[in-house]
Amino acid sequence: MPDRNRKFLLAQRPEGKPDDDTFELVEGDVPEPGPGEVLVRTVYLSVDPYMRGRMRDAESYAEPWDVDEPLKGAVVGEVVESNGGGFEAGDVVTGDLEWADYATAPGSELTAVDPDLAPISTATSVLGMTGRTAFFGTREVAQPTAGDTFVVSGAAGAVGSVAGQIAKMAGARVVGFTGSDEKVEFLEDELGFDAAINYKEADDYVAALAEAAPDGVDAYFDNVGGPITDAVFQHLNLDARVAVCGQISQYNAEEMPTGPRKLGQLIGKRATVEGFLVWDFHARFEQANQQLAEWVQSGDLQYRETVIEGLANAPDAFVGLFEGENVGKQLVKVGEEPDAA
Amino acid sequence: MPDRNRKFLLAQRPEGKPDDDTFELVEGDVPEPGPGEVLVRTVYLSVDPYMRGRMRDAESYAEPWDVDEPLKGAVVGEVVESNGGGFEAGDVVTGDLEWADYATAPGSELTAVDPDLAPISTATSVLGMTGRTAFFGTREVAQPTAGDTFVVSGAAGAVGSVAGQIAKMAGARVVGFTGSDEKVEFLEDELGFDAAINYKEADDYVAALAEAAPDGVDAYFDNVGGPITDAVFQHLNLDARVAVCGQISQYNAEEMPTGPRKLGQLIGKRATVEGFLVWDFHARFEQANQQLAEWVQSGDLQYRETVIEGLANAPDAFVGLFEGENVGKQLVKVGEEPDAA
């Protein structure tokens, strides 16, 4: 085991899009696990859009990161040293850990990953936070039923791609907004979406949606906000449900728009817009994961991961989220998988 | 009974704020009631912001008016001739009738007004559509409970002034946004609001609300939209409820803003935004009116009406709604009350 460890700090808070000045890679000793702690070797690091909010010094649901402190994110890794806490060397675990080669954590803050269930990377994707977000946001908030039209923005992303497939299984017509022709093809041909719209090519989202969702929109899963959401609101049906999961189009705005501007469409349509966080469904995470794993194993639920190699490239992976570089879940492969190690 | 009748037509669809070119007053014969119809002499005509939507040639919950056709609105009047339909001459009725001195309607589309219950004008205000809108929007959608902070925009209007008092009776701290110092005084001193903000004088709505609602906002009854709503969204508490009743700040926009722009605040706060129409609670109108009448009689519920005299001034009364000329319900007195007739 090497005795040196690299980790990323938040060098400064970004104005607008994060860049090289945002991140600093520092080297130091591999940390020692304290009592009840384990030392984890990072295999996969998850980068997620919500992390942009943690770079901002503003109250939000996720605590802001401090400048000069390590960035943290969902990690899948191998326990290499245990000082109690319920895990042994060789165990595969997942938890919220530093963007680092190695990190320590109390065993109580880690969850065991079963390598026989599915590839271990899925513990951060379809069987992880983004899969569960799609699961609860679709089934509990947007609530598509048979015959409904369900629209999802950020449709080829880690959450959107799973949400659309869950809506499809519920019997809905599923329409996605996404950012390239390749992703349109992926959604329509591989995931079974009924239609997908490349928002970077469409001139008029309202018209494009009129064609893709001719019966209007009964349920909308919003990951993006901005003009796409404006257009969807024009098509809401009576008693439509909008699940607000993310607003990625707004996260890098230097001057944050301050609010909703116009909600008039909701009145006549008696529509409901509801923000949610996956953590609120914490008590049912296991149930969700069992269902998701069953669907993955049966082939009913496809998932895709985009993997960038090397911890040093984690900032590029993160910034790429806002450029739509990823299909499905964006991961950084920091170390070898345990089997191959 | 005079044999001439005046009525207002929609002369042309307004761009932006309605003006003299929008309305045309025409004179003709007093109409004859057909079988099952009655002839009603207008006493009070209600003008309401939602009518701006009916002047637009766009799909909405209320059907667009046709150009060169009569405008219609809630009327309280006296039956002067009956051709069946369950009413007799001398009865006081309310219904959706033309902006006219006289109008015919099927008896089945009219409701009896009890002149002993309250002044008959209240059949269009606190015991009419606006009172019921406040009743259901507050109790069923915004749902303030004891200890909550409840904010209402358009607070001194026909709906807002009643909504705030109902929230107060539910035990909430009540804060209103309104458009003059006189209205601030009215809300605080006469209606018992805990605080009111004059949005025409306040430089920074977010800061003003931080002071008026130091514990954040649990329930928001929105009649206005735009920057006031943007500011309220900054203060939403966990599990906040937003009832979207109207968006008067947007109705005269020449280019309608197309949608919500940003809904990010809803995510962390798991807040719900719900549009509603009072018609959805139709089955419970009688129940609402009984409760409202009881409160009015006990003095628990204050109401205010702003009355402009003369049918010819109905357009001014309507346009004045968008300038905030009214305190409480805006009415046009078209004819004498039955007792005085």
XYZ file of C-alpha atoms in Angstrom, chain A residues 10 13-14 50-67 251 253-254 256, chain B residues 234 262 265 268-269:
30
model
C -12.138 23.532 -2.656
C -15.744 29.432 -4.580
C -16.476 29.609 -8.302
C -25.999 19.098 -6.582
C -22.345 19.529 -5.548
C -22.354 22.894 -7.310
C -24.656 24.110 -4.548
C -22.160 23.033 -1.904
C -19.540 25.290 -3.512
C -21.760 28.288 -2.860
C -21.691 30.050 0.496
C -25.455 30.052 0.864
C -27.954 28.168 2.945
C -29.181 25.080 1.121
C -30.189 21.543 1.857
C -26.575 20.389 1.581
C -24.135 22.211 3.825
C -21.694 24.509 1.988
C -18.137 23.250 1.709
C -15.488 25.379 3.367
C -12.704 26.836 1.265
C -26.646 26.230 -11.025
C -25.690 31.366 -13.130
C -23.512 34.188 -11.804
C -29.102 33.556 -9.571
C -36.627 32.954 -0.724
C -36.609 28.945 -11.418
C -36.113 26.879 -3.720
C -34.476 21.883 -0.380
C -37.676 23.015 1.285
